[in-house]
Structure formats: structure tokens, C-alpha cells
Short mmCIF file of C-alpha atoms in Angstrom, two decimals:
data_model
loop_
_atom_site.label_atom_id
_atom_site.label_comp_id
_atom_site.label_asym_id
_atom_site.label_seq_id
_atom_site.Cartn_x
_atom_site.Cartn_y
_atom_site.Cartn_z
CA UNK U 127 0.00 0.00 0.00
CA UNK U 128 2.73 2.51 0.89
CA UNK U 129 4.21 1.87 -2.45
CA UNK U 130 1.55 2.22 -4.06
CA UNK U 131 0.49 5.36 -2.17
CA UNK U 132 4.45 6.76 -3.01
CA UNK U 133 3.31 5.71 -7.10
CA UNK U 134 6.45 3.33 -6.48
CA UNK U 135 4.38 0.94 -8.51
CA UNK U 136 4.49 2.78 -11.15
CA UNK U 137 8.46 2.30 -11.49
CA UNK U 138 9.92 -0.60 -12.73
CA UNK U 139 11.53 -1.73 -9.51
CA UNK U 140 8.49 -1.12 -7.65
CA UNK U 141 6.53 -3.22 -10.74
CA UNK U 142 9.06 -5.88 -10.39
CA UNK U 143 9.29 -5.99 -6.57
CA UNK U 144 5.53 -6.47 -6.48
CA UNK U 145 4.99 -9.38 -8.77
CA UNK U 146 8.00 -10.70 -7.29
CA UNK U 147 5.63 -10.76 -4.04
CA UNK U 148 2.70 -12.20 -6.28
CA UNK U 149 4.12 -14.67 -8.20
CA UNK U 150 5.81 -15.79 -4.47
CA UNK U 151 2.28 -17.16 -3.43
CA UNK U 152 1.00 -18.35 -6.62
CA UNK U 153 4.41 -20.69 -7.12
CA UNK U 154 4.16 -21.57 -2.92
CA UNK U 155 6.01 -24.64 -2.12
CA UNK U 156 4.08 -27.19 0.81
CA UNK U 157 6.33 -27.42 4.11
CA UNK U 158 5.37 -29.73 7.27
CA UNK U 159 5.63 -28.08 10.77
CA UNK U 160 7.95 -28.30 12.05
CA UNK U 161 10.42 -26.62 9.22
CA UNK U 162 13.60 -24.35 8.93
CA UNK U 163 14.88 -22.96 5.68
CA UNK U 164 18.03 -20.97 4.94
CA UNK U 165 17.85 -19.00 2.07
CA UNK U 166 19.26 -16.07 0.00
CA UNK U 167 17.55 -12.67 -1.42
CA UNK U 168 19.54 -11.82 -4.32
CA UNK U 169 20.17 -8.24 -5.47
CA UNK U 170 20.25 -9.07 -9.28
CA UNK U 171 16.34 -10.33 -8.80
CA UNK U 172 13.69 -9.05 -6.16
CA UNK U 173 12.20 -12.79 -4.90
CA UNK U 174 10.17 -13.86 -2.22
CA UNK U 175 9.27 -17.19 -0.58
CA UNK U 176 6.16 -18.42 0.41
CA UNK U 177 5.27 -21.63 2.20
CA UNK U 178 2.28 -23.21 2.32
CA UNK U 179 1.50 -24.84 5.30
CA UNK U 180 -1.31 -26.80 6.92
CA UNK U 181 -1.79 -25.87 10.54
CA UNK U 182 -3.89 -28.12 13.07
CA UNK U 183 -6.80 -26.78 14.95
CA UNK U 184 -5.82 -25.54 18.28
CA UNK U 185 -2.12 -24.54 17.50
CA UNK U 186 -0.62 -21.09 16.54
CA UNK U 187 1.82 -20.72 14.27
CA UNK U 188 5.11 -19.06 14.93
CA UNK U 189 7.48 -17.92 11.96
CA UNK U 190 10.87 -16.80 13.30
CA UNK U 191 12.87 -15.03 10.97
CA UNK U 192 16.69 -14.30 11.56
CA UNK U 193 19.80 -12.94 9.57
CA UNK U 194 23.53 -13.25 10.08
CA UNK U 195 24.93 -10.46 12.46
CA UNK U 196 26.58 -8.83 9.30
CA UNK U 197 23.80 -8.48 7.53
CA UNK U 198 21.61 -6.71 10.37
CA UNK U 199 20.81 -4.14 8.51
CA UNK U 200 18.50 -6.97 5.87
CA UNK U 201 14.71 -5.86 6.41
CA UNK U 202 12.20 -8.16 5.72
CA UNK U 203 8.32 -8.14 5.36
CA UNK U 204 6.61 -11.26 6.64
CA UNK U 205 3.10 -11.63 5.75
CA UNK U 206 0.76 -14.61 6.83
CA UNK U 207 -2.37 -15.26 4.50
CA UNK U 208 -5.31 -17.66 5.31
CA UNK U 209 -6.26 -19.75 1.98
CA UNK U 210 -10.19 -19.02 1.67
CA UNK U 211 -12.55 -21.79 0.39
CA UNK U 212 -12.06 -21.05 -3.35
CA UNK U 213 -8.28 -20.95 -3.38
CA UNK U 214 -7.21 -17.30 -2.87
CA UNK U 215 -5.22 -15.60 -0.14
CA UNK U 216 -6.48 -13.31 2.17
CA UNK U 217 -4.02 -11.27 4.75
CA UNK U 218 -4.70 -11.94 7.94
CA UNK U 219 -1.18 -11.00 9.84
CA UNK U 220 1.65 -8.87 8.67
CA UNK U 221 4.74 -7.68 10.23
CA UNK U 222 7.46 -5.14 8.55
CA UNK U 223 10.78 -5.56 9.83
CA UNK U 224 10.02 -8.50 11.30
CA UNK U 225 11.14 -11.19 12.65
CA UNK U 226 8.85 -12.97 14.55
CA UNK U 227 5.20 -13.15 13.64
CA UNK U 228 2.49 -15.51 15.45
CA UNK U 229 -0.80 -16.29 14.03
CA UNK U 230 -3.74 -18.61 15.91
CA UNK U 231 -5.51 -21.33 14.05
CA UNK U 232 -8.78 -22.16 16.47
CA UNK U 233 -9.83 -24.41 13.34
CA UNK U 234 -7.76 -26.21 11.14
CA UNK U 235 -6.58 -23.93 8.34
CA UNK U 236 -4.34 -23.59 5.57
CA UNK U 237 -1.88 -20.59 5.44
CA UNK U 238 0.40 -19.10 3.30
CA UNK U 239 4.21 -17.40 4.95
CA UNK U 240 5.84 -14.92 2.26
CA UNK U 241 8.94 -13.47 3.02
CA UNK U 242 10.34 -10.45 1.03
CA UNK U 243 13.15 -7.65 1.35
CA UNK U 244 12.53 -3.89 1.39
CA UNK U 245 13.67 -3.50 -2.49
CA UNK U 246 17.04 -3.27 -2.93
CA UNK U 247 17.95 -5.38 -0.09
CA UNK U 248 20.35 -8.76 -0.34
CA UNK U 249 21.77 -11.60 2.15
CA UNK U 250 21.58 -14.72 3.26
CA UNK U 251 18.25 -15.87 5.89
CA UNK U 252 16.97 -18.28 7.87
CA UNK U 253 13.15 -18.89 8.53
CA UNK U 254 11.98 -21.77 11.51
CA UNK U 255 8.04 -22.69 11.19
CA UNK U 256 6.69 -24.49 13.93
CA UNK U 257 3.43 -24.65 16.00
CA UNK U 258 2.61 -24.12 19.52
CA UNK U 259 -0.67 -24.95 21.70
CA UNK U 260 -3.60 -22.33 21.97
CA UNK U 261 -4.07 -22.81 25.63
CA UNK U 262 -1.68 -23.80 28.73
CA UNK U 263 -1.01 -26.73 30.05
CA UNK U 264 -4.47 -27.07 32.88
CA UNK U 265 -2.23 -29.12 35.86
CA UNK U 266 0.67 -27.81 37.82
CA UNK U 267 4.10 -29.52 36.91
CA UNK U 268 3.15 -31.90 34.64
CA UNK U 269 3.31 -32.36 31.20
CA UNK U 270 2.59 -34.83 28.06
CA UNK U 271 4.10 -38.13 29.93
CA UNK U 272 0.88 -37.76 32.45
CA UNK U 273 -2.13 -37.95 30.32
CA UNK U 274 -3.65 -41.29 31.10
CA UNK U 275 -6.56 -41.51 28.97
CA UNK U 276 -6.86 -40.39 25.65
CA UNK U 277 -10.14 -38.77 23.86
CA UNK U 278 -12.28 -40.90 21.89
CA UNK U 279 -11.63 -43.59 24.03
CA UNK U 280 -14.57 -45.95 24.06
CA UNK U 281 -16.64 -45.54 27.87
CA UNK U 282 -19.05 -47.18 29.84
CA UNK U 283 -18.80 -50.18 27.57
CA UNK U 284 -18.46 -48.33 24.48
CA UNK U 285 -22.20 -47.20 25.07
CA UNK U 286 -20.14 -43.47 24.45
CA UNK U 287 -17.06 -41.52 23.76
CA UNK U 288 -14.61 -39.69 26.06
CA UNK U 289 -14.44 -35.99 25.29
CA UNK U 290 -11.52 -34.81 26.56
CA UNK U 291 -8.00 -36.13 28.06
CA UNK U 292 -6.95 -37.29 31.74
CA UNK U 293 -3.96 -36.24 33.47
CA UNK U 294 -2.88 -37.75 36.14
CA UNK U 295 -1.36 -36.03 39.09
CA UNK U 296 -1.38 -36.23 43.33
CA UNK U 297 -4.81 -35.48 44.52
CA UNK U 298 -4.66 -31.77 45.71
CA UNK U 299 -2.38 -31.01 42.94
CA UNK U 300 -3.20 -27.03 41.23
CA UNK U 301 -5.42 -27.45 38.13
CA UNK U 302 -5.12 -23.97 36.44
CA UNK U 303 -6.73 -21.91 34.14
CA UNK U 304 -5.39 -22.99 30.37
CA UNK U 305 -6.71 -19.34 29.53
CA UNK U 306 -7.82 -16.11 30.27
CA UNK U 307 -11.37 -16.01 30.55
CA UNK U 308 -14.43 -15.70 32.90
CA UNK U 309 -16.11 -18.48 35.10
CA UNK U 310 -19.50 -19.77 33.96
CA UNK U 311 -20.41 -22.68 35.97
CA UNK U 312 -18.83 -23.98 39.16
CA UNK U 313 -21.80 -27.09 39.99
CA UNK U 314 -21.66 -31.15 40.41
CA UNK U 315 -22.56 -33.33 38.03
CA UNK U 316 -23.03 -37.52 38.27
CA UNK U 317 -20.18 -37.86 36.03
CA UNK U 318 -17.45 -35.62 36.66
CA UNK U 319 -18.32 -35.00 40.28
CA UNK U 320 -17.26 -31.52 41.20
CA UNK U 321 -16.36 -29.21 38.13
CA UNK U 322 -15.61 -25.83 36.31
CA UNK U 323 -16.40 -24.85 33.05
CA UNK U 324 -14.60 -21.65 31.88
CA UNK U 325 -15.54 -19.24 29.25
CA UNK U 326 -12.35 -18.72 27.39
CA UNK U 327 -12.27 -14.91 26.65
CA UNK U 328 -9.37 -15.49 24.51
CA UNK U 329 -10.10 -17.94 21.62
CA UNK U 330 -14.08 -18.18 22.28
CA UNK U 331 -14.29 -21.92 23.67
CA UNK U 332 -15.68 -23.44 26.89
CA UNK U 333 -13.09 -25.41 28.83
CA UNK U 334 -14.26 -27.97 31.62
CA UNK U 335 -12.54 -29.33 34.51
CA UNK U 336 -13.46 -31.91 36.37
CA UNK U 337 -12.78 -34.92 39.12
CA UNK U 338 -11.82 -31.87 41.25
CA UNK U 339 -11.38 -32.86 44.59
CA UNK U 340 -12.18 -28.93 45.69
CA UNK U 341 -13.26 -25.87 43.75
CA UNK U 342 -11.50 -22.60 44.02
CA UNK U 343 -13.36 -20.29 41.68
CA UNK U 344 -17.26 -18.80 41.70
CA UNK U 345 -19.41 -17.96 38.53
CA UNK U 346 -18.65 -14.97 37.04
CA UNK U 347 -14.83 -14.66 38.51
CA UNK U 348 -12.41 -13.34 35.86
CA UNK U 349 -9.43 -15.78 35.90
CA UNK U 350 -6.07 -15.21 33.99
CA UNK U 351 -4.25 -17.90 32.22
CA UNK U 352 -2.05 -20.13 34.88
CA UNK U 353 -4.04 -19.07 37.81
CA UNK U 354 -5.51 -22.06 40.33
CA UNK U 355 -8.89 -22.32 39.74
CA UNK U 356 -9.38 -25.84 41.60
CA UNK U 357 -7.30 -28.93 42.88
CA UNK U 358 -6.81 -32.11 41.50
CA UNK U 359 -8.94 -35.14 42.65
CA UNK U 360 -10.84 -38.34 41.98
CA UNK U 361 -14.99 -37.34 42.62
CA UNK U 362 -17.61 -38.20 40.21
CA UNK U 363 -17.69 -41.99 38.57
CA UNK U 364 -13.50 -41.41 39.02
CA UNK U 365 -14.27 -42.34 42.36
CA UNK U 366 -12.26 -46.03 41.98
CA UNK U 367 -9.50 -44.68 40.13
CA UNK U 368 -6.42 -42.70 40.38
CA UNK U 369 -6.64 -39.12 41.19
CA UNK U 370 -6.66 -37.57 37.76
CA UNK U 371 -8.36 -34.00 36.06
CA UNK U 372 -10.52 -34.79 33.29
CA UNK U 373 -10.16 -31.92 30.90
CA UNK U 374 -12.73 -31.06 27.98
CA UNK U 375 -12.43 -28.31 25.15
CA UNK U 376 -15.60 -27.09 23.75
CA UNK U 377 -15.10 -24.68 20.62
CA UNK U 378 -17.35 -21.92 19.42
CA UNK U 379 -20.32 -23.64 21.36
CA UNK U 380 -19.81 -27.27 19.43
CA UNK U 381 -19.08 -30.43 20.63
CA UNK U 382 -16.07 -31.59 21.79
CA UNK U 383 -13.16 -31.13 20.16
CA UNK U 384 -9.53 -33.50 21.23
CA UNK U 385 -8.07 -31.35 23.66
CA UNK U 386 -4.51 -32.41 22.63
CA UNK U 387 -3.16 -30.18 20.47
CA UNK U 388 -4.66 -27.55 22.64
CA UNK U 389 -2.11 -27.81 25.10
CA UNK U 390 0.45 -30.58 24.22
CA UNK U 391 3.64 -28.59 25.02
CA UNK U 392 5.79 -30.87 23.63
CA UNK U 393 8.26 -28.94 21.26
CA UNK U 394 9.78 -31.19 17.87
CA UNK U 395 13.03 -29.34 16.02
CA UNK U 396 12.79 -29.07 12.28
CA UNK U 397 15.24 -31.02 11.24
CA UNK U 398 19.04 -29.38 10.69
CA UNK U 399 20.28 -27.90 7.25
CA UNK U 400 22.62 -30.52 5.90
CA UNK U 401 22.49 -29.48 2.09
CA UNK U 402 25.35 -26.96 1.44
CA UNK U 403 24.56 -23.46 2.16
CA UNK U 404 27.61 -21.92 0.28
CA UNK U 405 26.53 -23.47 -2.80
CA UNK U 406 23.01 -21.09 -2.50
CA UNK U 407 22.94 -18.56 -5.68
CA UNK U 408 25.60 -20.37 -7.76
CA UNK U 409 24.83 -21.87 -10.93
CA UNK U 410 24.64 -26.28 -10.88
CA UNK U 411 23.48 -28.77 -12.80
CA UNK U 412 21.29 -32.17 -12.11
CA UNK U 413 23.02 -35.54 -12.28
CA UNK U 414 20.24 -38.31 -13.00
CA UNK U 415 19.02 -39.32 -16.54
CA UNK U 416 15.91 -37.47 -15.17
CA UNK U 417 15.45 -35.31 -11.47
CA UNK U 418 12.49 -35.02 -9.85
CA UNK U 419 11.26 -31.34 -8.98
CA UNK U 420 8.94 -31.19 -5.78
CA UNK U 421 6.53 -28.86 -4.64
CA UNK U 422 7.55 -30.38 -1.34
CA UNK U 423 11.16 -31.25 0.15
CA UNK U 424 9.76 -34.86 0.84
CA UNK U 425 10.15 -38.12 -1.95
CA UNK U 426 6.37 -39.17 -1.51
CA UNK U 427 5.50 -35.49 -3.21
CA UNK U 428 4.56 -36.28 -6.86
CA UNK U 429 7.24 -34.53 -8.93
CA UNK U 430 6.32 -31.48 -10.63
CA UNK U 431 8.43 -31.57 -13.26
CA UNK U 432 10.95 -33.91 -14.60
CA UNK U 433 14.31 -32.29 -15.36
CA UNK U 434 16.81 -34.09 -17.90
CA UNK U 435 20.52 -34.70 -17.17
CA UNK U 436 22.49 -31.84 -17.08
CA UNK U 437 19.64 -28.83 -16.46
CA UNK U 438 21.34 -25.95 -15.28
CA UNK U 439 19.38 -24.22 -12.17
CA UNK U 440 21.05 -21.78 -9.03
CA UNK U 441 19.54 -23.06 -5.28
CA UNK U 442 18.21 -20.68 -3.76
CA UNK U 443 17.67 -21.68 -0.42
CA UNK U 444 17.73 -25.59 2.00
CA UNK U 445 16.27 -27.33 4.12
CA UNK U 446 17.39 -31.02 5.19
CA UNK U 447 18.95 -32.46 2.84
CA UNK U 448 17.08 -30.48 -0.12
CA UNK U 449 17.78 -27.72 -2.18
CA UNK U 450 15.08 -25.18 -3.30
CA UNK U 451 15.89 -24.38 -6.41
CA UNK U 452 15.54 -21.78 -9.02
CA UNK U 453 14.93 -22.71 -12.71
CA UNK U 454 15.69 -20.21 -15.43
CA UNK U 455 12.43 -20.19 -16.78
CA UNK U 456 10.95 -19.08 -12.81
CA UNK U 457 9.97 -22.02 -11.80
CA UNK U 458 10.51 -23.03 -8.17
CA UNK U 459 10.46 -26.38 -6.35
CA UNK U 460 12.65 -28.71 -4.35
CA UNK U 461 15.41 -31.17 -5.39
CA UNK U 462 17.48 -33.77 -3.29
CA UNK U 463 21.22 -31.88 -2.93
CA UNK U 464 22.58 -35.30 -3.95
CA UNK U 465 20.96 -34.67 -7.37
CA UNK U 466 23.16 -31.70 -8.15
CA UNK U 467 26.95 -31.05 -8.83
CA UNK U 468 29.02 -28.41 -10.10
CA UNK U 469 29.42 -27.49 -13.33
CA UNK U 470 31.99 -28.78 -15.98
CA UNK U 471 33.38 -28.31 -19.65
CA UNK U 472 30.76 -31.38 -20.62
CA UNK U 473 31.55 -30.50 -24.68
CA UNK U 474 33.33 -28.02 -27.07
CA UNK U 475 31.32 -27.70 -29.68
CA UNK U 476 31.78 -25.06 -32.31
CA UNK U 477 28.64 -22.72 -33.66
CA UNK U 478 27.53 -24.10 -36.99
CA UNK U 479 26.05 -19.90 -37.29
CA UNK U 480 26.60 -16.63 -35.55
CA UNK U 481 24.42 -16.61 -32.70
CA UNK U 482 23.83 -13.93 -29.98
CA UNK U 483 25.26 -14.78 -25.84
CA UNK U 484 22.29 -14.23 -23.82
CA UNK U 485 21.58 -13.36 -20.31
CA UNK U 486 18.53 -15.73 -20.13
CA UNK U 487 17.69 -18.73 -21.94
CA UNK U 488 14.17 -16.83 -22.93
CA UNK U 489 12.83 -13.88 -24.85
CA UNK U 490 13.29 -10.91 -24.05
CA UNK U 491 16.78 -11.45 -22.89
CA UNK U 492 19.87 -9.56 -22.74
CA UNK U 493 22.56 -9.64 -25.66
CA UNK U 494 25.68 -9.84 -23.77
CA UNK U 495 28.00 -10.50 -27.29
CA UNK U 496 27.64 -11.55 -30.41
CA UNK U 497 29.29 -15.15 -31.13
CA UNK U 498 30.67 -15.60 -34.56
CA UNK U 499 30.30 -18.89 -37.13
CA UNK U 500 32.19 -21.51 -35.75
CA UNK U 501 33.27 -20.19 -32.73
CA UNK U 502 34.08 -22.42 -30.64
CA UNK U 503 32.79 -22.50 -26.83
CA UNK U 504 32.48 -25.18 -24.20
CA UNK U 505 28.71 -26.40 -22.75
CA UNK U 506 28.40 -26.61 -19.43
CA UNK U 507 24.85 -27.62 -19.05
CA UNK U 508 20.96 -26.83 -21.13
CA UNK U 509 17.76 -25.40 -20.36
CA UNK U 510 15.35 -26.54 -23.09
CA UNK U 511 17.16 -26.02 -26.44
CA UNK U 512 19.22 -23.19 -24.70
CA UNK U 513 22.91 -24.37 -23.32
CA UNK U 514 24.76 -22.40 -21.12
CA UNK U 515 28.10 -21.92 -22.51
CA UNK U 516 31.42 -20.42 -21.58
CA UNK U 517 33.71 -18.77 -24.42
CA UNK U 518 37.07 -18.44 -25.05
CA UNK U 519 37.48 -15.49 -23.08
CA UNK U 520 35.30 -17.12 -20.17
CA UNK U 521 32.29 -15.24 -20.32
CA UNK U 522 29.20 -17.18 -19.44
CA UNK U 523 25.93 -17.26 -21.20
CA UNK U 524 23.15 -18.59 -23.14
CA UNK U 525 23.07 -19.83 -26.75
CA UNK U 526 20.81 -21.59 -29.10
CA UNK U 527 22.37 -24.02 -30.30
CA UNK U 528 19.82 -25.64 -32.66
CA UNK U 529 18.54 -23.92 -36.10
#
């Protein structure tokens, strides 16, 4: 908007930096949480990245973005956009300069991350996706390891369902308040014997708590996220077991939703970057009869496209063992780094007509020199019927090669 309010768009940089931005989220590569990328922006090209990313219901997403200390002066716009029901993006978050931006997903949703430079801005980056629980952990030191029962389990002789988790802990343990919200019921019930349901302020949802073995909270009390609101204990029909809260998540006044990734606080690392980082922006070329381009850094993703031996392409970021990689034509998508080498004289062939040295192996492209009749220069790799070529004064380029 500011550029466009500045007529910046009107200028070719500010045209270019813009579909940069645009064609970012229409060519979006699919990532799994958790993720971490390290990239480039190159100064000879505005780009931007955009990952696509599906994130549970119950979790908020957390993009971290971070530079080398040299290059603290990069600035980077992160935008997060929520895919709508017929396929298009729609802003949701934004952050300039930043690098961290959070967005929640109460319901399962699909979003898109872009990352882009102020124009005229280079260096190297790293982005780490991941997602984190909605609401707190509802019991006192503990964690994952103490849920005992799981929901959906069958009860009661499979006569119903359970609708929420148990976590086990010492009777007279703190159960707290997984949000911030206000009190709505504190009562008995034959099942869960004494409980609390909670109105959570935050995300909309009703949160229950019950087996309590005492109830510190009345109806109506404001309670902030973490406070006690009652103590662990065994009433209702938990009467012959194990001390335990039974906790129940209710969203937007629906049924009951698995209260797991809610508040499972367990933290996964995306796996490291193994793939060669000082290899990102140089020119390489694929190894295999044929390499599979993925929308995805994962071999079960149906390739994309299938690139023949020898395609030359620049990597423009990794993650794992995968490259992301540029094609000359614009095309993004992953590759395995074991796919790609460096490039060699392969041939010396000599021009059988005079043919211009391009910039790009497309039209409209450069004219960096004109190559005479039977010149003769050495291939180092193709991109359709374009090979990139070095000449006898080692100056690289494209050339035609067929009539």
C-alpha cells in the first residue's frame, strides 16, 4: 500500500518488486511443521518465498525469521495469509521488519508465509516454522508423559465416547486456568463430580474441569491464564480410580473437540540444514538421466516436473537435505542436494552460425555478445534447447544451439 500510495508501482523496480511478491504465493512450495529454511535474497532479482502450510486446529503458528549479524541491517516483510474456500489468499497478519510473527488457528486452516526484502535489499536468511498450543497446560508440573486416557476412548462399555484427556497427578495437585477467561459454571454433576467450566475470553471456547477434589473459583470470577482455579482429585464416577483431572475443550459452542493439540507442550526441532549453504545462488546442474522437482522437500510429493541430465538451475535456499531451487524459466520447487553437482566443460562444440550470448535462456533477454560462425565454446549444461556456454574469453551465457 505505501508503495503504491508513493506511485512506487508505477516504477519498474516497484513493478518488479511487487509481482515478485505475487508470483511468491501463486508458485508456494508445501512445508510440514515443524520446518527451517536458509535461504538467500539476491540483489540481481527481487524474490520472495512463500510456504504453504497446513496448521492443526488448536495450535498457533510461529514464523521466526533471523539474519547473520553482518547483515543486520536486511529488512524483511513477513506476511501470513489464510487460503479461503475457493483458493485465494487473504491477509490476515503482517509484520514489517520483522522477525517474529504468530498467528492462531482455532480451526484447522491452511496458510500461506511470504517473506520479502525492502527492495534493494540482499543476504543470506533463515526462517523456523513451527506450532505451539492455543491454551496452557491445565495441571501444575506436569506435562505430556501424564495424560492417562486419551479422547475418543470408548466408555461405559463403548455405550459413548470420552471428550476430553486425563492427566494424572497427586490429589490436591493445582489445576489452572489454560486461559484467560471468565467463570461460567462452578456445579456437580453424576459424572465428573465436582467441576468448572470456563468461558475462554481469549479464543471463544468453553473449557471444563473436572474430578476436582475442591473448587476454588465462583461464577462470574475473571481468571487469567495459569491461575488455580481448583485442585486435582478423583470425585464423580472417578471415584475407583487414580486421582486424575478430566479436561474437555468445547469450541465456538460445538461439541467436543480433542483437547490435545490444545495444550500438548511438547516442542519437535525441524530437522538441521545438511544441504550446502555456500553453494546457495551459484549456478549447478542435475546428475540423474531425469530429477524429480517437488513442490515439497519430501520423496512421496509427486514430482512437478521432470528435469533431464544436465539442467542448469542456481539453489536458492535448504532445508534437510534439499535444495530449493531456481529454474531459469521461474519455476521453483525442491530437489534432493545429492541430485546436483558443479558445473563442468561437458563438450566443445563449435557454432555451426553466428548466434547472440544471452543473459537468459528466454525472450526478451539480454545480448551480452555476439558469437561468430564456428566459434568455438564449451557447454556446461541446457535449459530446453538453450545451453549455457562459456567462451574463449570465459564469459558465461546462453546460446541456441539448434537452427
Amino acid at each position: 500500500k505505501e508503495l503504491r500510495k508513493a506511485n512506487f508501482d508505477r516504477t519498474e523496480a516497484g513493478r518488479a518488486w511487487l509481482d515478485a511478491g505475487e508470483r511468491a504465493l501463486n508458485d508456494s512450495v508445501s512445508v510440514a511443521l515443524p520446518f527451517r529454511e536458509t535461504g538467500i535474497f539476491p540483489l540481481e532479482t527481487p524474490m520472495a518465498y512463500a510456504y504453504r502450510v497446513r496448521v492443526p486446529a488448536g495450535r498457533r503458528l510461529v514464523a521466526r525469521l533471523t539474519a547473520p549479524a553482518k547483515d543486520s541491517t536486511l529488512r524483511v516483510f513477513i506476511d501470513v495469509f489464510e487460503v479461503q474456500n475457493d483458493g485465494k489468499p487473504k491477509r490476515v497478519k503482517y509484520a514489517e521488519n520483522g522477525t517474529v510473527l504468530s498467528h492462531e488457528a482455532p480451526e484447522a486452516t491452511t496458510l500461506l508465509v511470504r517473506l520479502q526484502p525492502r527492495i534493494g535489499q540482499e543476504g543470506p536468511f533463515t526462517v523456523t516454522l513451527e506450532s505451539q498450543p492455543l491454551l496452557s497446560f491445565p495441571v501444575a508440573g506436569r506435562g505430556y508423559s501424564s495424560l492417562i486416557s486419551f479422547f475418543g476412548m470408548p466408555r461405559d462399555g463403548g455405550r459413548r465416547l470420552h471428550e476430553g484427556v486425563d492427566i494424572a497427578a497427586p490429589k490436591g495437585t493445582a489445576v489452572l486456568a489454560a486461559a484467560d477467561g471468565v467463570i461460567s459454571q462452578v456445579t456437580t454433576n453424576r459424572l465428573g463430580g465436582l467441576v468448572v467450566y470456563q468461558n475462554d475470553t481469549e479464543h471463544g471456547f468453553t473449557l471444563y474441569y473436572a474430578h476436582l477434589s475442591k473448587q476454588l473459583v465462583k461464577p462470574g470470577q475473571q481468571v487469567k491464564r495459569g491461575e488455580t482455579i481448583g485442585l486435582v482429585g478423583n470425585t464423580g464416577n472417578a471415584i475407583t480410580t487414580g486421582p486424575h483431572l478430566h479436561f474437555g475443550v468445547y469450541p465456538f459452542y460445538r461439541g467436543a473437540a480433542d483437547p490435545l493439540p490444545y495444550v500438548d507442550p511438547r516442542g519437535t526441532q525441524p530437522a538441521p540444514v545438511v544441504a550446502n549453504t555456500k553453494k546457495l545462488g551459484a549456478y549447478l546442474r542435475t546428475t540423474p538421466t531425469w530429477a524429480s522437482l517437488r513442490k515439497s522437500p519430501e520423496t512421496r510429493e509427486k514430482a512437478s516436473i521432470s528435469l533431464p541430465k544436465n539442467t542448469i538451475l542456481r539453489p536458492i535456499a535448504a532445508t534437510g537435505t534439499w535444495y530449493r531451487v531456481a529454474l531459469p524459466n521461474g519455476a521453483v520447487g525442491y530437489l534432493q542436494a545429492a541430485q546436483l553437482q558443479p558445473l563442468a566443460k561437458l563438450k566443445k562444440q563449435a557454432l555451426a552460425a553466428a548466434r547472440p550470448l544471452l543473459t537468459a535462456p528466454n525472450a526478451p533477454a539480454d545480448t551480452l555478445k555476439l558469437l561468430a560462425a564456428r566459434q568455438p565454446v564449451h557447454v556446461l549444461g541446457q535449459f530446453g534447447p538453450f545451453a549455457f556456454v562459456e567462451t574463449a574469453d570465459k564469459v558465461n551465457g546462453w546460446v541456441r544451439l539448434e537452427n
